[in-house]
Structures are given as structure tokens and as C-alpha cells.
Short mmCIF file of C-alpha atoms and ligand atoms in Angstrom, two decimals:
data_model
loop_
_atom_site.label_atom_id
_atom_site.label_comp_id
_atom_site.label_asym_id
_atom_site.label_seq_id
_atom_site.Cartn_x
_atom_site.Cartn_y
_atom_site.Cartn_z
CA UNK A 1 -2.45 -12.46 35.01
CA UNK A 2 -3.66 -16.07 34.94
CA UNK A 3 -2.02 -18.92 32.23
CA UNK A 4 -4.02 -21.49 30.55
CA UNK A 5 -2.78 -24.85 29.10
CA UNK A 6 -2.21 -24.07 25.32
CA UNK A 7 -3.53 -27.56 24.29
CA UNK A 8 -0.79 -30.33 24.75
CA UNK A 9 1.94 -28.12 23.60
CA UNK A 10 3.06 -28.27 27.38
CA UNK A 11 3.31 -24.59 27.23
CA UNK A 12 0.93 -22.12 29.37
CA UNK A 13 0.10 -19.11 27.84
CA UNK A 14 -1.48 -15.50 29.44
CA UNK A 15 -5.18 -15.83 29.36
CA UNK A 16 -4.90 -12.26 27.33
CA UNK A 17 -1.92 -12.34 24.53
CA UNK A 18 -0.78 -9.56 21.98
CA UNK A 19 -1.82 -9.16 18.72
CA UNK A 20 0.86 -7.22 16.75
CA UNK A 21 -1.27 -5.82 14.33
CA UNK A 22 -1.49 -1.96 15.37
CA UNK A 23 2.14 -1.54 16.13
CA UNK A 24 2.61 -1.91 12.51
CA UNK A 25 4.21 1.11 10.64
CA UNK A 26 3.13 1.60 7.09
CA UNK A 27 0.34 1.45 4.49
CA UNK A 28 -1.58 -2.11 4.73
CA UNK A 29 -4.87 -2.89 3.89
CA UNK A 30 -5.97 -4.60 7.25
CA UNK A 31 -9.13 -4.21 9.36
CA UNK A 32 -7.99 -3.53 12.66
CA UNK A 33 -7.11 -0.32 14.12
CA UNK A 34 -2.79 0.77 13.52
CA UNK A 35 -0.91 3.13 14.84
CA UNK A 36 1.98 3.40 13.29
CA UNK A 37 4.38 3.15 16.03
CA UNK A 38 8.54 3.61 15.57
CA UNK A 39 10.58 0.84 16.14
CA UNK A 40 11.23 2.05 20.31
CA UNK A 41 7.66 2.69 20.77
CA UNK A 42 6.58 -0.71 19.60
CA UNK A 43 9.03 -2.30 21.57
CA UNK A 44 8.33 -0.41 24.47
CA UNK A 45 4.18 -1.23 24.25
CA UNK A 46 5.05 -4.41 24.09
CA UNK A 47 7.36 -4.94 26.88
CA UNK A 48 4.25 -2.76 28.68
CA UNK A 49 2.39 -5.86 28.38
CA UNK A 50 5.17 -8.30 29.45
CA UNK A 51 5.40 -6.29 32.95
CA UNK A 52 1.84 -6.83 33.15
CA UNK A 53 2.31 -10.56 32.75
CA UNK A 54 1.45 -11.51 29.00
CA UNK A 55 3.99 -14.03 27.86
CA UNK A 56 2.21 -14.79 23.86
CA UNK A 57 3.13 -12.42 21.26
CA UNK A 58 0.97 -13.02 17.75
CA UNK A 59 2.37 -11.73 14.50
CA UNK A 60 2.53 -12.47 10.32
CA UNK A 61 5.25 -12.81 8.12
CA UNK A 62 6.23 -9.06 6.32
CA UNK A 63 4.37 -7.58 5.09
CA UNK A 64 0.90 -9.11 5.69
CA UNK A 65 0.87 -7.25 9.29
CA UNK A 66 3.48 -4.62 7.75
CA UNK A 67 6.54 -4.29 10.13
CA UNK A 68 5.18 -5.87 12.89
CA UNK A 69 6.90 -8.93 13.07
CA UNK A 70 10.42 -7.34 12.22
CA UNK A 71 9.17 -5.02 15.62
CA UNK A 72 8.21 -8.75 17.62
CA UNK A 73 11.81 -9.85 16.65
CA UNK A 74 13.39 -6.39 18.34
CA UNK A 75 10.97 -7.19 21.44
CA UNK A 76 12.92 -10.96 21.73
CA UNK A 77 16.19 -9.40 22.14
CA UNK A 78 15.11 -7.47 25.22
CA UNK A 79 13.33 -10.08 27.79
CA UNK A 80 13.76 -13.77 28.26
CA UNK A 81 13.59 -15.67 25.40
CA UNK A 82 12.46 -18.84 27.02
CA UNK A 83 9.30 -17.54 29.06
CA UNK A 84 8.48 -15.45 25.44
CA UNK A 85 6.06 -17.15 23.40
CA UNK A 86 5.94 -15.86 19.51
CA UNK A 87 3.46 -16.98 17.34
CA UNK A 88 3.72 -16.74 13.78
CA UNK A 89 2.01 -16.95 10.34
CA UNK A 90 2.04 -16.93 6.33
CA UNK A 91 -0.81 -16.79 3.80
CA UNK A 92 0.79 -19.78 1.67
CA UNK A 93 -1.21 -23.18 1.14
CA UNK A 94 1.75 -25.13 -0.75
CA UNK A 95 4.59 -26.68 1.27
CA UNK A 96 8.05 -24.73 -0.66
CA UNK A 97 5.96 -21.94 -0.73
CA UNK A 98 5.68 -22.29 3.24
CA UNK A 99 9.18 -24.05 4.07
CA UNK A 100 10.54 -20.72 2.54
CA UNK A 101 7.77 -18.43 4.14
CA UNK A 102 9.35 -19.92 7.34
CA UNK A 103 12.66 -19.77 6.75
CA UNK A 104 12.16 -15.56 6.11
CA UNK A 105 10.44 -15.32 9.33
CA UNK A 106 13.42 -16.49 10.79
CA UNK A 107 15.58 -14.08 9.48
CA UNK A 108 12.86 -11.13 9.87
CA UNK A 109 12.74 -12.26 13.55
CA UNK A 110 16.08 -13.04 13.84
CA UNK A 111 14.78 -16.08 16.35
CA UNK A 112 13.31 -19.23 15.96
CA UNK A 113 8.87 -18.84 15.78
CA UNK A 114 7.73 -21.01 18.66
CA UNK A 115 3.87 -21.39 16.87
CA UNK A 116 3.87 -21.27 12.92
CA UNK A 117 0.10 -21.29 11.49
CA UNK A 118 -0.91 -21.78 8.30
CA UNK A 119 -2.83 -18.32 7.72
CA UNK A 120 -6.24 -17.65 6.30
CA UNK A 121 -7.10 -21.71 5.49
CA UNK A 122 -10.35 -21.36 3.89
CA UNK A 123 -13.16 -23.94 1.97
CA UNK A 124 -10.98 -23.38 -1.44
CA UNK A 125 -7.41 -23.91 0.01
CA UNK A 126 -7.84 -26.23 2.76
CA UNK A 127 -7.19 -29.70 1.01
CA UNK A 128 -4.27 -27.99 -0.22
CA UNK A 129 -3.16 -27.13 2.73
CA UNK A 130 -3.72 -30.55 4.51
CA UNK A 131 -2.65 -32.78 1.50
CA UNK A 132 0.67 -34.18 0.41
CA UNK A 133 3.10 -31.78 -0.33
CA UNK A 134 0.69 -29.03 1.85
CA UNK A 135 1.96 -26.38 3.98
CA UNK A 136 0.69 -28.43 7.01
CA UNK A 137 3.87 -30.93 6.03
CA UNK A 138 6.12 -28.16 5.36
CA UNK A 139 5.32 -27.08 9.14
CA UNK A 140 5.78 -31.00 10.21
CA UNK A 141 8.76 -31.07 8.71
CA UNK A 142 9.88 -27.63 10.11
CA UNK A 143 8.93 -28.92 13.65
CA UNK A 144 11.42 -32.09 13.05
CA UNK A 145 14.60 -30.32 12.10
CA UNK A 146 14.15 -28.00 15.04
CA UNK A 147 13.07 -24.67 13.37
CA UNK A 148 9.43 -24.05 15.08
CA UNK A 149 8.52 -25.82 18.34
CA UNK A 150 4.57 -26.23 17.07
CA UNK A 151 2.27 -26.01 14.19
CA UNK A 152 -0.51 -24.63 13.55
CA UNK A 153 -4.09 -24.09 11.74
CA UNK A 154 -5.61 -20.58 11.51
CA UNK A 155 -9.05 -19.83 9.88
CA UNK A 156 -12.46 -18.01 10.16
CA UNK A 157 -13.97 -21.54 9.48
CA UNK A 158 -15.25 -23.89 11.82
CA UNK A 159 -15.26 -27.31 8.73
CA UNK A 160 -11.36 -25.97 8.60
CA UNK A 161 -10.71 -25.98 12.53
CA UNK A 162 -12.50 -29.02 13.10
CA UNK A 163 -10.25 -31.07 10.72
CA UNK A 164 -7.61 -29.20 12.14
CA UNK A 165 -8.29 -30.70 15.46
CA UNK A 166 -8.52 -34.27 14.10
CA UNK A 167 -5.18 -34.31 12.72
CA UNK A 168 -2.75 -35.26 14.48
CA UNK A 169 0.12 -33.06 12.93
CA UNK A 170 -1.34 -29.86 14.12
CA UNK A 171 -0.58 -28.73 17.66
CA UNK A 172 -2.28 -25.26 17.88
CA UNK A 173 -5.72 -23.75 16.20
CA UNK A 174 -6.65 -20.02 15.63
CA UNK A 175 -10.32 -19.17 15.39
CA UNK A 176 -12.21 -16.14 16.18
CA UNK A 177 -15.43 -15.10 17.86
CA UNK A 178 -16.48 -12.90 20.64
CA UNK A 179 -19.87 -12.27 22.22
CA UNK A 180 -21.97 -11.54 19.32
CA UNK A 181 -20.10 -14.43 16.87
CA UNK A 182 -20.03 -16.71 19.46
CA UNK A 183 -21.44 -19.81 17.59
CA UNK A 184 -18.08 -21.29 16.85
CA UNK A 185 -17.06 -21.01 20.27
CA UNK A 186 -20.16 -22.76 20.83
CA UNK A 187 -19.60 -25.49 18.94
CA UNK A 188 -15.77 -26.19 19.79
CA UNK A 189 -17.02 -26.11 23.06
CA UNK A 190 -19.21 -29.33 22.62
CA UNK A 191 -17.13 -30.90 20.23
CA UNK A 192 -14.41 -33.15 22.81
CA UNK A 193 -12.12 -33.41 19.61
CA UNK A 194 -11.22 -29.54 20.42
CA UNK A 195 -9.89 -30.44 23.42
CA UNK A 196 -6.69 -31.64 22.96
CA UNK A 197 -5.63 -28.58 20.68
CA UNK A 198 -4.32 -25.06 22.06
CA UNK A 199 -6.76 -22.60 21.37
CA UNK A 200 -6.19 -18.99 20.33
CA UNK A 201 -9.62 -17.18 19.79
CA UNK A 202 -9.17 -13.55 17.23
CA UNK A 203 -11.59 -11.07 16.70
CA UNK A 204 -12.53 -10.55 20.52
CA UNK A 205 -13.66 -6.83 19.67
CA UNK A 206 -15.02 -7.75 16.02
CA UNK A 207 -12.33 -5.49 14.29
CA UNK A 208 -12.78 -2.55 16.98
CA UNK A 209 -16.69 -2.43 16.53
CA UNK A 210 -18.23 -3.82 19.75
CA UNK A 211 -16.02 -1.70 22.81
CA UNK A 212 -17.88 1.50 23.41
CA UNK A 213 -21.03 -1.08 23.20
CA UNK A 214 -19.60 -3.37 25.76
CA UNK A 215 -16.79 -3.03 28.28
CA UNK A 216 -13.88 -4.72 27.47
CA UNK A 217 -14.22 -6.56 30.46
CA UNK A 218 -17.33 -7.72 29.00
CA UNK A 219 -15.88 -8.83 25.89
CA UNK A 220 -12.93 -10.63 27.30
CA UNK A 221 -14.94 -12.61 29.62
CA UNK A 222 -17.14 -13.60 26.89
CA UNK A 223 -14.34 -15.26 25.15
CA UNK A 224 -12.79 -16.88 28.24
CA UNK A 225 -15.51 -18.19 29.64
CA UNK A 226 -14.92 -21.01 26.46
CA UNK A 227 -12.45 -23.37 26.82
CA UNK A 228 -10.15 -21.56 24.91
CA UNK A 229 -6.09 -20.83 25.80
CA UNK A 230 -6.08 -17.22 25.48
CA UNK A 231 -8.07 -14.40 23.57
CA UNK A 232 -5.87 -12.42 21.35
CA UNK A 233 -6.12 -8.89 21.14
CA UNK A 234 -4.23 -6.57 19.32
CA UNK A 235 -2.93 -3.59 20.77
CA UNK A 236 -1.47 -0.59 19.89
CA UNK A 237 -1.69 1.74 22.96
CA UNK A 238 -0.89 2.04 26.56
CA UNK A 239 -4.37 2.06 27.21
CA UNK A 240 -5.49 -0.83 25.01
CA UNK A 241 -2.84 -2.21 26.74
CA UNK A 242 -4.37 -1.46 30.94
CA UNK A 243 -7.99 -2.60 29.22
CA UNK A 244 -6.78 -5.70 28.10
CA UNK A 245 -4.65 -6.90 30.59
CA UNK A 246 -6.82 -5.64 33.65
CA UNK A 247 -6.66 -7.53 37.07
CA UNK A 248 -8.28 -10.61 38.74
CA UNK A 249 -11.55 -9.81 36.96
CA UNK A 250 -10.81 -12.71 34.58
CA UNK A 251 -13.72 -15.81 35.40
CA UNK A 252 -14.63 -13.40 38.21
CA UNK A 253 -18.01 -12.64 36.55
CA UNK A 254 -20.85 -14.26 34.70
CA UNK A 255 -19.86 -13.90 31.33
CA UNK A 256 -22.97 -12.18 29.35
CA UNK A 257 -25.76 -14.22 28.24
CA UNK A 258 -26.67 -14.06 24.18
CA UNK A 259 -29.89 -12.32 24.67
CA UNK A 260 -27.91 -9.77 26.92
CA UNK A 261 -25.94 -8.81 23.69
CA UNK A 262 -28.53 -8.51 21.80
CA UNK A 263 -30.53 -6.59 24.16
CA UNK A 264 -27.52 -3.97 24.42
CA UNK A 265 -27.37 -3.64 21.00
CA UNK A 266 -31.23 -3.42 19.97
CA UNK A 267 -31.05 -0.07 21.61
CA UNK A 268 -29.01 0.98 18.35
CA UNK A 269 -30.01 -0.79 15.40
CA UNK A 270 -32.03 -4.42 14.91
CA UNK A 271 -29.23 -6.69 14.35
CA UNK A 272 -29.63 -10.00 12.84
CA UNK A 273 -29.71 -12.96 15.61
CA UNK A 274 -26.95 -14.74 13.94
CA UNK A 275 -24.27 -16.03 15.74
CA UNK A 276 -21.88 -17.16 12.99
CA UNK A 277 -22.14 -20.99 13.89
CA UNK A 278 -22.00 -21.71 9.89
CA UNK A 279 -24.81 -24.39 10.17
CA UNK A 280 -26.68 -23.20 6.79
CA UNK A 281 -25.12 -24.80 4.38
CA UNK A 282 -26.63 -23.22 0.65
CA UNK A 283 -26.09 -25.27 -2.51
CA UNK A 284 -25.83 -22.33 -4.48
CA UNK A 285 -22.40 -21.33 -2.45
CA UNK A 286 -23.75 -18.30 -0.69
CA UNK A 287 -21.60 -17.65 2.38
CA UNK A 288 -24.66 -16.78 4.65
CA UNK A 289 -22.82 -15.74 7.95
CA UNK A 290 -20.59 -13.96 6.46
CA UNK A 291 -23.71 -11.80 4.66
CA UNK A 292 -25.26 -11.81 7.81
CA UNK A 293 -21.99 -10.38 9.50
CA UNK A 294 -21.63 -7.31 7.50
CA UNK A 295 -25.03 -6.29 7.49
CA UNK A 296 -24.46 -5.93 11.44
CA UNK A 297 -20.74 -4.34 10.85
CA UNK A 298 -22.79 -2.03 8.39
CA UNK A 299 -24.78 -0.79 11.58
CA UNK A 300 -22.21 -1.19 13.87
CA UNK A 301 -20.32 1.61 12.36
CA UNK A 302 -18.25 -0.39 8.88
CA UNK A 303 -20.59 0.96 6.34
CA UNK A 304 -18.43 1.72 3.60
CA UNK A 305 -16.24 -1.54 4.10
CA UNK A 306 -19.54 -3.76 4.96
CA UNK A 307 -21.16 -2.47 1.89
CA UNK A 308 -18.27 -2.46 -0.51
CA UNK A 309 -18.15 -6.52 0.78
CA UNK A 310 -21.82 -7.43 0.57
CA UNK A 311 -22.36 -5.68 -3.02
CA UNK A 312 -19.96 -8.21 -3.95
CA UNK A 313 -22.68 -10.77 -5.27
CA UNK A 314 -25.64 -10.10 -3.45
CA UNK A 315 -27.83 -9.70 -6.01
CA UNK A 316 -27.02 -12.90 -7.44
CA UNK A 317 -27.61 -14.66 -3.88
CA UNK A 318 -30.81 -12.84 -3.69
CA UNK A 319 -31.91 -14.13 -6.91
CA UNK A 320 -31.05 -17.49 -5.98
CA UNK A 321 -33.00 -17.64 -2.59
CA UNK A 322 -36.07 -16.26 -4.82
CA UNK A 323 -36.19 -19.19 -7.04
CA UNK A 324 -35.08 -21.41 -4.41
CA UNK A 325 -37.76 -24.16 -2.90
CA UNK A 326 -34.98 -26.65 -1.37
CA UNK A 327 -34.06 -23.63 1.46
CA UNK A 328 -31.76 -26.20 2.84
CA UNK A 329 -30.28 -23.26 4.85
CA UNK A 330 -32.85 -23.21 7.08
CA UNK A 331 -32.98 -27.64 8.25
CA UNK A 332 -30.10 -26.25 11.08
CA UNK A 333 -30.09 -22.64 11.94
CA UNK A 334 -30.46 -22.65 15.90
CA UNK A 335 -31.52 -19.49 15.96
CA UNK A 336 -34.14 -19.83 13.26
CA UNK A 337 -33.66 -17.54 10.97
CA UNK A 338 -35.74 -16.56 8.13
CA UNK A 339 -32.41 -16.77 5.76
CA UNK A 340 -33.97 -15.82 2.52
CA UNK A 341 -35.85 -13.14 3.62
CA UNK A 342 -32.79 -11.18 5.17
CA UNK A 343 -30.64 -11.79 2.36
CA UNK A 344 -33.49 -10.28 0.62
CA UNK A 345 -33.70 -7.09 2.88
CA UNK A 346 -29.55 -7.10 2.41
CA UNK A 347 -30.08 -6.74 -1.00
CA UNK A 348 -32.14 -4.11 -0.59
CA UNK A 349 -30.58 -2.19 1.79
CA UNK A 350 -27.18 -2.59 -1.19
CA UNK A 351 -29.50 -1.07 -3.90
CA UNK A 352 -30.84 1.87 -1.69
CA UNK A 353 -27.69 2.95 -0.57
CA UNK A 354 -25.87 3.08 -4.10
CA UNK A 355 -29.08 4.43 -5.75
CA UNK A 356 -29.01 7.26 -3.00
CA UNK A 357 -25.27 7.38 -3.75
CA UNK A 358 -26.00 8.46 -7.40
CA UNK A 359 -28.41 10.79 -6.78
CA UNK A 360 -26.50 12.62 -4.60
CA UNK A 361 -23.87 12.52 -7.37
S1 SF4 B 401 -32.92 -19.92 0.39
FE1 SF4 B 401 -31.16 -18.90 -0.56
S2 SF4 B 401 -29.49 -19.16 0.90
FE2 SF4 B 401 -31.06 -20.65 1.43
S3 SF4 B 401 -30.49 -22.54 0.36
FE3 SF4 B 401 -31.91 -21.43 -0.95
S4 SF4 B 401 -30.59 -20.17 -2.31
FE4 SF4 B 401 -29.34 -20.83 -0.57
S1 SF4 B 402 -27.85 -18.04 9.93
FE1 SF4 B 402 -28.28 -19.51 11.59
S2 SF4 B 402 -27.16 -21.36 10.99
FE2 SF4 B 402 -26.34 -19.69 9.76
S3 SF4 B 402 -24.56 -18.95 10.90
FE3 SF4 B 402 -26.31 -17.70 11.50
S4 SF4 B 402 -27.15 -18.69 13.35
FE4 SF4 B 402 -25.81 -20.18 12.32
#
């Protein structure tokens, strides 16, 4: 196992860390993959991983990721606390609503959170969450009386990570990408603001859908070939577990090139070009990466979830981009894009598959 520098925290984290998400036991609506381990299982999976040299454990406050971080907390007890890294998080924007969101972690862990993120910071919550009174100074404040070690931003949103890295109060960012939603990566990449920050990069396997199309090797590379601390993956098996934390291969290899990915993945289905680097900006709100994301999930094998997401206004957006003239969207797409045209064809391929749905009612 190698260890990068997780930002200036002074801490060095497995280039590979654990996501806790399918050791969870229960019923909760999250993406990923779960398994529904017992308490011994989980905690034996995850010491698994600590033989093989993985040091960062990622969880959520109960219940967002179920159990999992009451089954992190068990985990603590049975290795070294101080080479353990656990990394926390809560879905609350205002500051008592996050002091106390802390404060339960605690006792659900029954140890001190080294990394607590603000969770899900989005284009609605974020001036919340960075304004007086926000969660980010409930974390501050945590940090100063000795209750987490470091504080943190995540978010799906590069506007949100990029003001996360000018601010001096946060320590720690969590993004995601891989090597099909790479753009973000991209763009931390150039941006030297990014580099001060300890980076933990999500979503490596786009919810599960991209192994079985690429190695995991593949995937993992992708992510660390970005100056990034460590790509999280969640894991909730043995063999997730010898995939992800598989030797000396890490920076070994060329990582793959974008057209590489797409080539791979043309011998399916035509996926859209779009690397999620959330440079079309639309006046009339439409979040066009995120369209352009589940039309590819729909392909790549989401089709009920993808669909249920994008009938959620695309009609309306579709309307829009027929009246529109401005198509600001387009001034900065890298990859240019025809934008309205494919939300067009999204909308289309929404109607068809609910009108097909009825008739086979
Ligand atoms: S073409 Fe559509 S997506 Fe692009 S700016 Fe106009 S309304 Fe927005
Ligand atoms: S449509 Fe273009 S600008 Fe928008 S996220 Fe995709 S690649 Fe980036």
C-alpha cells in the first residue's frame, strides 16, 4: 500500500480508503451496492483491509449510511487508534444542527471523528453552510475544543469545492469522479488553490456501473493518477476488498486516456461525451451534467433509477432549450456538445419509455 499527503492535515492516508457504505445492515435508500453484514462480519471486512494496509475509514452519521458508522466505531476498539483514520459526515447546513450532529457521532462511535464533513453541500445550501452561524463554524469550533482533529467540505459540485479550497477553515474536501466524470478532477487539477487541501475523490466505480466495463485496476488508476489523497471505495466483500487494495500496480501504469473510455464503452451503447466538468452554466437552472449523467447510467445498466431522475423536469428543460436563442450552455463546453439537442433526445427517450410503459399496461 502506498500513503499520500492528505492536504496539510499532516496526516498520510492509504492511496485506497474504505467506504462504509455496504457493510450497512438495514433498509436505506442509497445507491451503492449493501450487503447487509452483522456486526462481526463488518468488523472483520474491515480489519481485512487494515492487514492489507488501508489506514482511512469513511462513514455518515446514523442512519444516512444505516449502521455503518455504529460498525466503524466497533472496528476502533480492535486496532490502533492512532494509525486509524475515521472520517465522518452529517447532512445538516446550520451550525446547532451540526454541533449536535457531531456530538451523536461521538457517542455512535464511541471515539472522537478525526475528519467531520459537511455532507451533500449543494448550489441551494452552500452559503448556509459557509456563513455565520453555518455548519462550517460549528466544525471550527468543534476542531478548537478538541472534538474532531479536521474539517471538512463534501459535495458533487465543483463552485462548492472550489470555495471550499479558498477558505481557510476547511482542512479536507470530498469530491467525486472517476474515468468517465473526470472533468472535475480535471479542473482541481489545474486549479493551484486545490493544492493545499486533502483530497478524497467518491464515486470511483460510478455507483457500481463501470467494473465489468473496466478493471478495477483501470478505474483506480484513473483516479490516482490526479493529485488527489486517496480514492474512496466502498466495500462490502472480501473480494471488493483484494480488487481494491491490489499490489504495487498503483502509478505503475498509464492511466487510460478519455477517448480510451469512450472507445470501451461505444462498443455498448453511444454515450454522451460529457465529462461532468459543470462548465454550462443555463439561465433557466437546468442541471445539464447531471441530465447528461443519467442518460449514460440509463445505458449503463440504472434504467429505472436514471429514468425515475431525469422525468423529474425534463420536459420543462426541453421546452426551455426550444425557445432558447441565448444557448449560453454551449460559450464553454470543452467537449462541444450540442446541449440542446441531447436534452432534446433525453426527452424523448423519457416519453418513449413511459408511453411503452402504458401500453404494455
Ligand atoms: S439551450 Fe437549453 S440548456 Fe442551454 S442555455 Fe438554453 S435553455 Fe439552457
Ligand atoms: S456538457 Fe460540456 S460543459 Fe457541461 S459538464 Fe458536460 S462536458 Fe462539461
Amino acid at each position: 500500500m502506498k500513503y499520500r499527503k492528505l492536504g496539510a492535515t499532516g496526516l498520510w492516508v492509504s492511496e485506497v480508503s474504505f467506504g462504509t457504505i455496504p457493510v450497512l445492515k438495514g433498509n436505506v435508500p442509497v445507491l451503492p451496492q449493501y450487503y447487509n453484514l452483522e456486526n462481526h462480519q463488518a468488523v472483520a471486512l474491515m480489519r481485512y483491509a487494515w492487514d492489507k494496509g488501508c489506514n482511512l475509514y469513511d462513514t455518515a452519521i446514523v442512519p444516512e449510511y444505516g449502521d455503518a458508522e455504529l460498525k466503524l466505531g466497533m472496528f476502533a476498539k480492535t486496532v490502533d487508534r492512532k494509525r486509524l483514520i475515521i472520517s465522518d459526515k452529517a447532512r445538516f447546513f446550520d451550525g446547532d444542527e451540526m454541533y449536535g450532529a457531531v456530538e451523536q457521532s461521538i457517542e455512535n462511535l464511541g471515539e472522537m471523528p478525526d475528519i467531520y464533513f459537511v455532507h451533500q453541500v449543494d448550489l441551494d445550501n452552500v452559503d448556509q453552510v459557509f456563513g455565520k452561524f453555518g455548519a462550517l463554524d460549528a466544525l471550527v469550533e468543534l476542531k478548537r475544543e478538541g472534538k474532531i482533529k479536521f474539517t471538512g467540505i463534501a459535495s458533487h459540485y465543483y463552485e462548492v469545492l472550489l470555495r471550499g479550497a479558498k477558505d481557510e477553515r476547511v482542512d479536507v474536501l470530498q469530491g467525486s469522479g472517476n474515468i468517465l466524470e473526470r472533468g472535475m478532477l480535471d479542473r482541481m487539477a489545474a486549479e493551484p488553490v486545490f493544492q493545499s487541501k486533502g483530497l478524497m475523490v467518491n464515486k470511483v466505480y460510478a455507483a457500481g456501473l463501470l467494473p465489468g466495463r473496466f478493471t478495477e485496476q483501470e478505474l483506480i488508476l484513473g483516479v490516482l493518477s490526479y493529485p488527489v489523497s486517496t480514492a474512496l471505495l466502498g466495500i462490502g466483500t472480501k473480494e471488493e476488498a483484494d480488487k481494491a487494495f491490489f499490489h504495487d500496480c498503483h502509478g505503475a501504469r498509464e492511466p487510460m486516456s478519455w477517448e480510451q473510455v469512450l472507445e470501451r464503452l461505444e462498443q455498448e451503447f453511444s454515450p454522451i461525451a460529457c465529462d461532468r466538468c459543470q462548465r454550462c452554466i443555463c439561465p433557466r437552472g437546468t442541471e445539464i451534467h447531471t441530465l447528461f449523467r443519467q442518460k449514460n447510467y440509463y445505458h449503463l445498466g440504472k434504467d429505472y433509477w436514471a429514468l425515475r431522475k431525469l422525468d423529474l423536469g425534463i420536459q420543462e428543460s426541453a421546452a426551455h432549450c426550444r425557445k432558447c436563442t441565448e444557448l449560453t450552455c454551449m460559450y464553454h463546453c470543452p467537449r462541444d456538445l450540442w446541449i440542446p439537442k441531447l436534452i432534446q433526445e433525453i426527452a424523448e427517450l423519457v416519453e418513449n419509455h413511459y408511453q411503452g410503459e402504458n401500453t404494455e399496461r
